[in-house]
Short mmCIF file of C-alpha atoms (C1' of nucleotides) in Angstrom, two decimals:
data_model
loop_
_atom_site.label_atom_id
_atom_site.label_comp_id
_atom_site.label_asym_id
_atom_site.label_seq_id
_atom_site.Cartn_x
_atom_site.Cartn_y
_atom_site.Cartn_z
CA MET W 1 153.63 59.11 -90.57
CA SER W 2 156.29 59.08 -88.46
CA LEU W 3 155.80 62.83 -86.98
CA ARG W 4 153.16 61.60 -84.68
CA HIS W 5 156.07 58.83 -83.27
CA ALA W 6 158.93 61.04 -83.22
CA ILE W 7 156.67 63.69 -81.19
CA LEU W 8 155.33 59.98 -78.97
CA GLY W 9 159.39 59.65 -78.22
CA LEU W 10 159.98 62.85 -77.49
CA LEU W 11 158.08 62.77 -74.86
CA ALA W 12 158.27 59.88 -73.33
CA ARG W 13 162.14 61.12 -72.91
CA SER W 14 160.68 63.64 -71.13
CA PRO W 15 157.57 65.85 -71.11
CA SER W 16 157.55 69.21 -72.85
CA THR W 17 155.87 72.02 -74.41
CA GLY W 18 154.96 72.59 -77.85
CA TYR W 19 157.83 75.13 -78.33
CA GLU W 20 159.94 72.83 -76.47
CA LEU W 21 159.64 70.13 -78.96
CA THR W 22 160.40 72.15 -81.70
CA ARG W 23 163.35 73.05 -80.36
CA LYS W 24 163.97 69.46 -79.67
CA PHE W 25 163.46 68.85 -83.56
CA ASP W 26 166.16 71.18 -84.04
CA ARG W 27 168.54 70.03 -81.92
CA SER W 28 168.57 66.75 -81.18
CA LEU W 29 166.27 65.06 -84.51
CA ARG W 30 167.42 67.69 -87.10
CA THR W 31 169.67 65.30 -88.73
CA SER W 32 166.36 62.44 -89.42
CA TRP W 33 163.99 64.64 -89.36
CA HIS W 34 162.45 67.99 -89.58
CA ALA W 35 159.21 69.70 -88.06
CA SER W 36 158.47 73.04 -87.23
CA HIS W 37 156.10 74.50 -84.97
CA SER W 38 152.50 75.08 -86.92
CA GLN W 39 152.96 71.68 -87.53
CA ILE W 40 153.71 69.94 -83.92
CA TYR W 41 151.15 72.28 -82.28
CA PRO W 42 147.84 70.43 -84.59
CA GLU W 43 149.85 67.29 -84.44
CA LEU W 44 149.49 67.80 -80.71
CA ALA W 45 146.08 68.66 -80.49
CA LYS W 46 145.18 65.20 -82.52
CA LEU W 47 147.46 62.97 -80.27
CA GLU W 48 145.58 64.71 -76.97
CA ARG W 49 142.30 63.75 -79.01
CA ALA W 50 143.59 59.95 -79.71
CA GLY W 51 143.93 59.87 -76.17
CA LEU W 52 147.69 58.87 -76.79
CA VAL W 53 149.34 61.73 -74.86
CA GLU W 54 147.93 64.41 -72.26
CA VAL W 55 148.19 68.03 -70.63
CA VAL W 56 150.36 67.13 -67.83
CA SER W 57 150.79 70.61 -66.58
CA ARG W 58 149.80 74.26 -67.56
CA GLY W 59 152.59 77.29 -66.80
CA ALA W 60 153.63 80.76 -67.67
CA ARG W 61 152.32 82.30 -70.58
CA ARG W 62 149.13 79.95 -71.40
CA SER W 63 151.92 77.16 -71.95
CA LYS W 64 151.04 73.48 -72.15
CA THR W 65 153.34 70.77 -70.82
CA TYR W 66 152.23 66.86 -72.32
CA GLY W 67 153.42 63.99 -71.71
CA ILE W 68 152.65 60.23 -73.01
CA THR W 69 149.93 58.14 -72.00
CA ASP W 70 149.89 54.69 -71.25
CA SER W 71 148.43 54.40 -74.66
CA GLY W 72 150.55 56.41 -76.02
CA ARG W 73 153.43 54.10 -75.21
CA GLU W 74 151.89 51.27 -76.21
CA GLU W 75 151.27 53.11 -79.88
CA LEU W 76 155.28 54.27 -79.93
CA ARG W 77 157.03 50.65 -79.14
CA HIS W 78 154.48 49.13 -81.85
CA TRP W 79 155.76 51.35 -84.32
CA LEU W 80 159.16 51.08 -82.67
CA VAL W 81 159.53 47.30 -83.02
CA GLU W 82 156.28 45.53 -84.46
CA ALA W 83 155.56 47.80 -87.42
CA GLU W 84 157.19 47.16 -91.18
CA PRO W 85 159.96 50.08 -90.88
CA ASP W 86 159.85 53.05 -94.07
CA ARG W 87 163.19 52.51 -95.08
CA SER W 88 162.71 55.48 -97.88
CA GLN W 89 165.01 58.75 -97.03
CA ARG W 90 164.72 62.20 -98.46
CA ASN W 91 168.61 63.86 -98.17
CA GLU W 92 168.90 66.59 -100.55
CA SER W 93 172.48 66.73 -99.31
CA GLY W 94 172.08 63.18 -100.70
CA VAL W 95 171.24 63.79 -103.88
CA ARG W 96 173.60 67.06 -104.60
CA LEU W 97 176.29 64.64 -103.59
CA PHE W 98 174.98 61.80 -105.81
CA LEU W 99 175.29 64.54 -108.75
CA THR W 100 178.56 66.04 -107.96
CA PRO W 101 180.41 64.10 -110.41
CA LEU W 102 178.39 65.61 -113.12
CA LEU W 103 180.42 69.74 -112.16
CA ASP W 104 183.77 70.08 -113.64
CA PRO W 105 187.14 70.15 -111.23
CA ALA W 106 186.27 73.73 -110.42
CA ASP W 107 182.62 73.87 -109.10
CA ARG W 108 183.26 70.22 -107.33
CA HIS W 109 185.97 71.48 -105.55
CA ALA W 110 183.52 74.40 -104.21
CA THR W 111 180.58 72.05 -103.49
CA TYR W 112 183.03 69.60 -101.52
CA GLU W 113 184.65 72.61 -99.75
CA ARG W 114 181.37 73.91 -98.48
CA ASP W 115 180.06 70.44 -97.23
CA LEU W 116 182.99 69.82 -95.41
CA SER W 117 182.66 72.50 -93.58
CA HIS W 118 179.23 72.12 -93.07
CA VAL W 119 180.55 68.63 -91.32
CA GLU W 120 183.13 69.97 -89.35
CA VAL W 121 180.75 71.70 -87.40
CA GLU W 122 178.47 69.10 -86.72
CA LEU W 123 181.10 67.05 -86.15
CA ASP W 124 182.59 70.10 -83.43
CA GLY W 125 178.74 69.78 -81.72
CA LEU W 126 178.82 66.28 -81.10
CA GLU W 127 181.90 65.68 -79.89
CA GLU W 128 181.36 68.65 -77.23
CA LEU W 129 177.92 66.75 -76.58
CA ARG W 130 179.41 63.87 -75.91
CA ALA W 131 182.13 65.27 -73.25
CA GLN W 132 179.21 66.20 -71.39
CA VAL W 133 177.86 63.17 -71.48
CA ASN W 134 181.43 61.82 -70.67
CA ALA W 135 181.31 64.35 -67.85
CA SER W 136 177.85 62.86 -66.27
CA GLU W 137 176.29 66.20 -67.10
CA MET W 138 173.94 64.10 -69.09
CA PRO W 139 171.95 60.65 -68.90
CA GLU W 140 173.66 58.28 -70.21
CA PRO W 141 171.61 55.59 -72.41
CA PHE W 142 171.57 57.79 -75.61
CA ALA W 143 175.49 57.76 -75.72
CA PRO W 144 175.95 55.34 -78.35
CA GLN W 145 173.54 57.17 -80.67
CA ILE W 146 175.79 60.21 -80.10
CA GLU W 147 178.79 57.72 -80.79
CA LEU W 148 177.20 56.25 -83.91
CA GLY W 149 176.21 60.43 -85.38
CA ILE W 150 180.32 60.60 -84.84
CA ARG W 151 181.14 58.08 -86.89
CA ILE W 152 178.72 58.87 -89.77
CA ASN W 153 180.43 62.48 -89.17
CA THR W 154 183.93 61.63 -89.36
CA VAL W 155 183.73 58.85 -92.26
CA ILE W 156 181.74 61.64 -94.59
CA ARG W 157 184.46 64.47 -93.45
CA ASP W 158 187.75 62.33 -94.84
CA TRP W 159 185.73 60.73 -97.79
CA LEU W 160 185.07 64.81 -98.42
CA ARG W 161 188.95 65.24 -97.96
CA GLU W 162 190.25 62.78 -99.92
CA GLN W 163 188.49 63.99 -102.85
CA LEU W 164 189.65 67.54 -102.55
CA ASP W 165 193.18 65.95 -101.74
CA ASN W 166 192.63 63.84 -105.24
CA GLY W 167 191.22 66.56 -106.94
CA GLY W 168 187.42 64.39 -107.14
CA MET C 1 162.36 70.79 -103.98
CA SER C 2 164.83 68.60 -104.87
CA LEU C 3 162.67 66.08 -106.94
CA ARG C 4 162.80 68.21 -109.88
CA HIS C 5 166.88 68.98 -109.53
CA ALA C 6 167.22 64.75 -108.57
CA ILE C 7 165.17 64.61 -112.28
CA LEU C 8 167.38 66.68 -114.06
CA GLY C 9 170.31 65.50 -112.46
CA LEU C 10 169.06 61.80 -113.80
CA LEU C 11 168.37 63.21 -117.24
CA ALA C 12 172.22 64.84 -117.36
CA ARG C 13 173.46 61.48 -116.36
CA SER C 14 171.39 59.81 -119.53
CA PRO C 15 167.74 60.05 -121.47
CA SER C 16 165.45 58.22 -119.81
CA THR C 17 161.91 57.73 -120.06
CA GLY C 18 159.27 58.38 -116.77
CA TYR C 19 159.75 54.59 -116.13
CA GLU C 20 163.31 54.58 -116.14
CA LEU C 21 163.09 57.11 -114.01
CA THR C 22 161.36 55.58 -111.72
CA ARG C 23 163.61 52.44 -111.70
CA LYS C 24 166.61 54.58 -111.04
CA PHE C 25 164.88 56.50 -108.13
CA ASP C 26 164.32 53.09 -106.19
CA ARG C 27 167.64 51.32 -107.81
CA SER C 28 170.23 54.56 -107.33
CA LEU C 29 168.70 56.84 -105.85
CA ARG C 30 166.92 54.67 -103.38
CA THR C 31 169.06 56.12 -99.88
CA SER C 32 168.98 59.47 -100.68
CA TRP C 33 165.42 60.68 -102.25
CA HIS C 34 162.36 59.01 -103.41
CA ALA C 35 159.93 59.49 -106.26
CA SER C 36 156.73 57.39 -107.36
CA HIS C 37 155.66 57.62 -111.05
CA SER C 38 152.53 59.54 -110.05
CA GLN C 39 155.14 62.32 -108.78
CA ILE C 40 157.15 61.97 -111.71
CA TYR C 41 155.29 61.24 -115.06
CA PRO C 42 153.36 65.00 -113.73
CA GLU C 43 157.01 66.71 -112.65
CA LEU C 44 158.21 65.69 -116.42
CA ALA C 45 155.57 67.45 -118.04
CA LYS C 46 156.01 70.64 -116.15
CA LEU C 47 159.88 70.70 -116.93
CA GLU C 48 158.69 69.96 -120.21
CA ARG C 49 156.43 73.04 -120.27
CA ALA C 50 159.77 75.43 -118.57
CA GLY C 51 161.64 74.38 -121.06
CA LEU C 52 164.00 72.14 -118.82
CA VAL C 53 163.57 69.21 -120.65
CA GLU C 54 162.22 67.85 -123.55
CA VAL C 55 161.06 64.55 -125.62
CA VAL C 56 163.83 63.86 -127.84
CA SER C 57 162.66 59.93 -128.85
CA ARG C 58 159.56 58.02 -128.86
CA GLY C 59 159.60 54.38 -128.76
CA ALA C 60 157.36 51.65 -128.34
CA ARG C 61 153.93 51.20 -126.80
CA ARG C 62 154.29 55.15 -126.27
CA SER C 63 156.85 55.46 -124.74
CA LYS C 64 158.85 59.03 -124.54
CA THR C 65 162.57 59.60 -123.72
CA TYR C 66 163.81 63.31 -122.40
CA GLY C 67 166.55 64.75 -122.48
CA ILE C 68 167.74 67.83 -119.87
CA THR C 69 168.12 71.05 -122.07
CA ASP C 70 170.96 73.48 -121.88
CA SER C 71 168.56 75.99 -119.69
CA GLY C 72 167.38 72.73 -117.82
CA ARG C 73 171.63 71.78 -117.16
CA GLU C 74 171.91 75.80 -115.90
CA GLU C 75 169.37 75.40 -113.55
CA LEU C 76 170.66 72.40 -112.60
CA ARG C 77 174.35 73.71 -112.10
CA HIS C 78 172.70 76.84 -110.18
CA TRP C 79 170.86 74.52 -107.82
CA LEU C 80 174.37 72.17 -107.03
CA VAL C 81 176.99 74.84 -106.68
CA GLU C 82 175.16 78.45 -106.17
CA ALA C 83 171.81 77.63 -104.50
CA GLU C 84 171.57 77.40 -100.43
CA PRO C 85 171.49 73.61 -99.38
CA ASP C 86 168.83 72.58 -97.18
CA ARG C 87 170.58 70.08 -94.91
CA SER C 88 167.20 68.98 -93.20
CA GLN C 89 166.83 65.55 -93.64
CA ARG C 90 163.91 62.47 -93.26
CA ASN C 91 164.82 59.70 -92.37
CA GLU C 92 161.96 57.28 -90.11
CA SER C 93 165.66 54.98 -89.82
CA GLY C 94 167.29 57.32 -87.94
CA VAL C 95 164.40 58.81 -86.03
CA ARG C 96 163.85 54.70 -84.94
CA LEU C 97 167.38 54.54 -83.84
CA PHE C 98 167.35 57.36 -82.40
CA LEU C 99 164.73 55.76 -79.79
CA THR C 100 165.71 52.60 -79.85
CA PRO C 101 167.37 53.83 -75.82
CA LEU C 102 163.42 53.74 -74.63
CA LEU C 103 162.82 49.71 -75.29
CA ASP C 104 163.63 47.36 -73.09
CA PRO C 105 166.73 44.81 -73.70
CA ALA C 106 164.78 42.19 -75.38
CA ASP C 107 163.04 44.78 -78.25
CA ARG C 108 166.09 47.13 -77.93
CA HIS C 109 168.07 43.54 -79.57
CA ALA C 110 165.19 42.69 -81.87
CA THR C 111 165.42 45.90 -83.31
CA TYR C 112 169.02 46.46 -84.06
CA GLU C 113 168.87 42.77 -85.61
CA ARG C 114 166.74 43.22 -87.74
CA ASP C 115 168.44 46.99 -88.57
CA LEU C 116 171.74 44.75 -88.82
CA SER C 117 170.21 41.96 -91.12
CA HIS C 118 169.01 45.12 -93.46
CA VAL C 119 172.31 47.16 -93.61
CA GLU C 120 173.64 43.35 -94.55
CA VAL C 121 172.46 43.34 -97.38
CA GLU C 122 172.29 46.80 -98.24
CA LEU C 123 176.50 46.65 -98.07
CA ASP C 124 176.13 43.23 -100.48
CA GLY C 125 174.72 45.60 -103.35
CA LEU C 126 176.87 48.26 -102.72
CA GLU C 127 179.79 45.59 -102.63
CA GLU C 128 178.80 44.34 -106.36
CA LEU C 129 178.19 47.29 -107.65
CA ARG C 130 181.96 48.39 -107.02
CA ALA C 131 183.09 45.50 -108.08
CA GLN C 132 181.53 45.79 -111.65
CA VAL C 133 182.46 49.42 -111.49
CA ASN C 134 186.17 47.94 -111.04
CA ALA C 135 185.85 45.32 -113.80
CA SER C 136 184.83 48.84 -115.95
CA GLU C 137 181.61 47.11 -116.70
CA MET C 138 180.44 51.30 -115.54
CA PRO C 139 181.19 54.71 -115.99
CA GLU C 140 183.91 55.67 -113.58
CA PRO C 141 183.22 59.19 -111.95
CA PHE C 142 180.45 58.51 -109.68
CA ALA C 143 182.55 55.34 -108.02
CA PRO C 144 183.23 57.87 -105.25
CA GLN C 145 179.71 57.85 -104.66
CA ILE C 146 179.65 54.42 -103.93
CA GLU C 147 183.05 54.01 -101.57
CA LEU C 148 181.29 56.60 -99.65
CA GLY C 149 177.92 54.61 -99.58
CA ILE C 150 179.88 51.25 -98.76
CA ARG C 151 181.83 53.04 -95.57
CA ILE C 152 179.01 54.54 -94.04
CA ASN C 153 176.93 51.14 -94.29
CA THR C 154 180.50 49.61 -92.79
CA VAL C 155 179.97 52.02 -89.89
CA ILE C 156 176.49 51.56 -88.93
CA ARG C 157 177.14 47.66 -89.59
CA ASP C 158 179.77 47.53 -87.22
CA TRP C 159 178.04 50.09 -85.30
CA LEU C 160 174.81 47.81 -84.75
CA ARG C 161 177.33 44.73 -84.10
CA GLU C 162 179.16 46.65 -80.92
CA GLN C 163 175.12 47.28 -79.44
CA LEU C 164 174.37 43.70 -79.87
CA ASP C 165 177.82 42.57 -78.63
CA ASN C 166 177.60 44.87 -75.54
CA GLY C 167 174.04 44.12 -74.58
CA GLY C 168 173.42 47.60 -75.92
"C1'" DC G 1 144.87 33.47 -124.91
"C1'" DG G 2 146.11 34.82 -120.58
"C1'" DC G 3 149.78 36.51 -117.56
"C1'" DA G 4 153.92 39.68 -116.69
"C1'" DT G 5 156.26 43.73 -117.41
"C1'" DC G 6 156.37 48.04 -119.60
"C1'" DA G 7 154.60 52.27 -119.86
"C1'" DT G 8 151.70 56.65 -118.19
"C1'" DG G 9 148.50 59.29 -117.00
"C1'" DT G 10 144.78 61.20 -112.98
"C1'" DA G 11 142.22 62.39 -108.02
"C1'" DA G 12 141.40 62.36 -103.60
"C1'" DG G 13 143.21 63.06 -99.46
"C1'" DC G 14 147.34 63.60 -96.34
"C1'" DT G 15 151.66 65.44 -94.82
"C1'" DG G 16 154.85 69.40 -95.23
"C1'" DT G 17 155.77 74.76 -95.83
"C1'" DT G 18 155.30 80.00 -95.49
"C1'" DA G 19 153.27 83.26 -94.30
"C1'" DC G 20 149.89 85.29 -91.04
"C1'" DA G 21 148.15 86.56 -86.53
"C1'" DT G 22 149.02 87.59 -81.83
"C1'" DG G 23 149.36 87.44 -76.70
"C1'" DA G 24 152.76 86.87 -72.30
"C1'" DT G 25 157.10 87.62 -70.11
"C1'" DT G 26 161.77 89.12 -69.40
"C1'" DA G 27 165.84 91.80 -69.61
"C1'" DT G 28 167.82 96.83 -71.55
"C1'" DA I 1 159.58 101.95 -72.97
"C1'" DT I 2 160.40 98.62 -76.41
"C1'" DA I 3 162.99 95.10 -78.46
"C1'" DA I 4 164.24 89.99 -77.82
"C1'" DT I 5 162.54 85.78 -76.62
"C1'" DC I 6 158.63 82.11 -75.20
"C1'" DA I 7 154.63 80.33 -76.67
"C1'" DT I 8 150.57 79.19 -79.50
"C1'" DG I 9 148.06 78.77 -82.99
"C1'" DT I 10 145.86 79.39 -88.28
"C1'" DA I 11 145.25 79.60 -93.26
"C1'" DA I 12 146.80 79.19 -97.69
"C1'" DC I 13 150.01 76.49 -100.97
"C1'" DA I 14 153.39 72.58 -101.83
"C1'" DG I 15 154.57 68.09 -102.15
"C1'" DC I 16 154.16 63.69 -102.09
"C1'" DT I 17 151.18 58.99 -101.12
"C1'" DT I 18 148.28 55.45 -102.17
"C1'" DA I 19 144.69 53.98 -104.93
"C1'" DC I 20 142.44 54.01 -109.58
"C1'" DA I 21 142.34 53.71 -114.51
"C1'" DT I 22 144.36 52.36 -119.48
"C1'" DG I 23 146.63 50.35 -122.75
"C1'" DA I 24 150.62 47.91 -125.32
"C1'" DT I 25 154.07 44.51 -125.75
"C1'" DG I 26 156.26 40.03 -124.93
"C1'" DC I 27 156.34 35.08 -123.32
"C1'" DG I 28 154.30 30.51 -122.11
#
DNA sequence: CGCATCATGTAAGCTGTTACATGATTAT
DNA sequence: ATAATCATGTAACAGCTTACATGATGCG
């Protein structure tokens, strides 16, 4: 179960409310894991009962800011370093790309075009993020991760352009 | 729900038994979608009731070979071309990579080494597959998809090597 | 004959999605 | 005022995992 570890990881980066975590899943973690608020709030309650997170402050609109505890940090480190990684993935776009050769040329072309627009938007977002980091507007330790995202999306973009050029 | 469409896609490539589909999910589709036999058999039964697949032959050990029907092909095309793609992903390795900067240098190094070995094995498998396709031992239409897999894994491999070289 | 592999299924429990529900605060 | 956004929760249902269960066939 990696929802709980994703939450622990985000809280290790900085204390957050459930609402903020929901947005972080939508933004930073979007390409690796998805979770909606209806899953996040109950999971935070469970993690609190297990002593892995705690409420560190309460703000306006009955908001609760959670922080990771020492035993939460231990659990997170254990998952990252010690536990056997689960390499299985669920990626609908990957399935679609895998099956695209079944389509006739016109449909194939249309789906590659659609994917290309999407990747280009994705790349723009990542490049903007990199620019912000370079301008020291953000902490640096995650710069290599952003770079990897850019490289993977660049490879996909170029591959899609080739397929479109070659009538593939 | 893309399990049903992944099954339709695999059956569009060639008729198969549930057992063979299980192996294909483990091999060809491994990096995009996972499904085990306990999910595949009930789903085949559902697809048959819906008229999207049919039993085309029965073999030894009470095995049933399923093929896609015309209405299954329509449904598959609709999903691939017409339907709004779900871009959300579930990728535990991605979450782990995203959170790795939280670790101290020794732990970080260890997890990058572990991931590097894994990617290298993955790449070897894909390169072997490409060699088989080039030697015309396999049908050609999926060659670009194999090439994309190789390029993505190469980018990840090189990134990991850089992180290890830079003490990142 | 016994083991590995092929082959298909079901059941319990956990994970994730969609929809429902409510209230607080800020901006227009 | 009232609409948008912030903020938290619950319930019903669908999807997925793990474990249980059984039988057929081929190989040594």
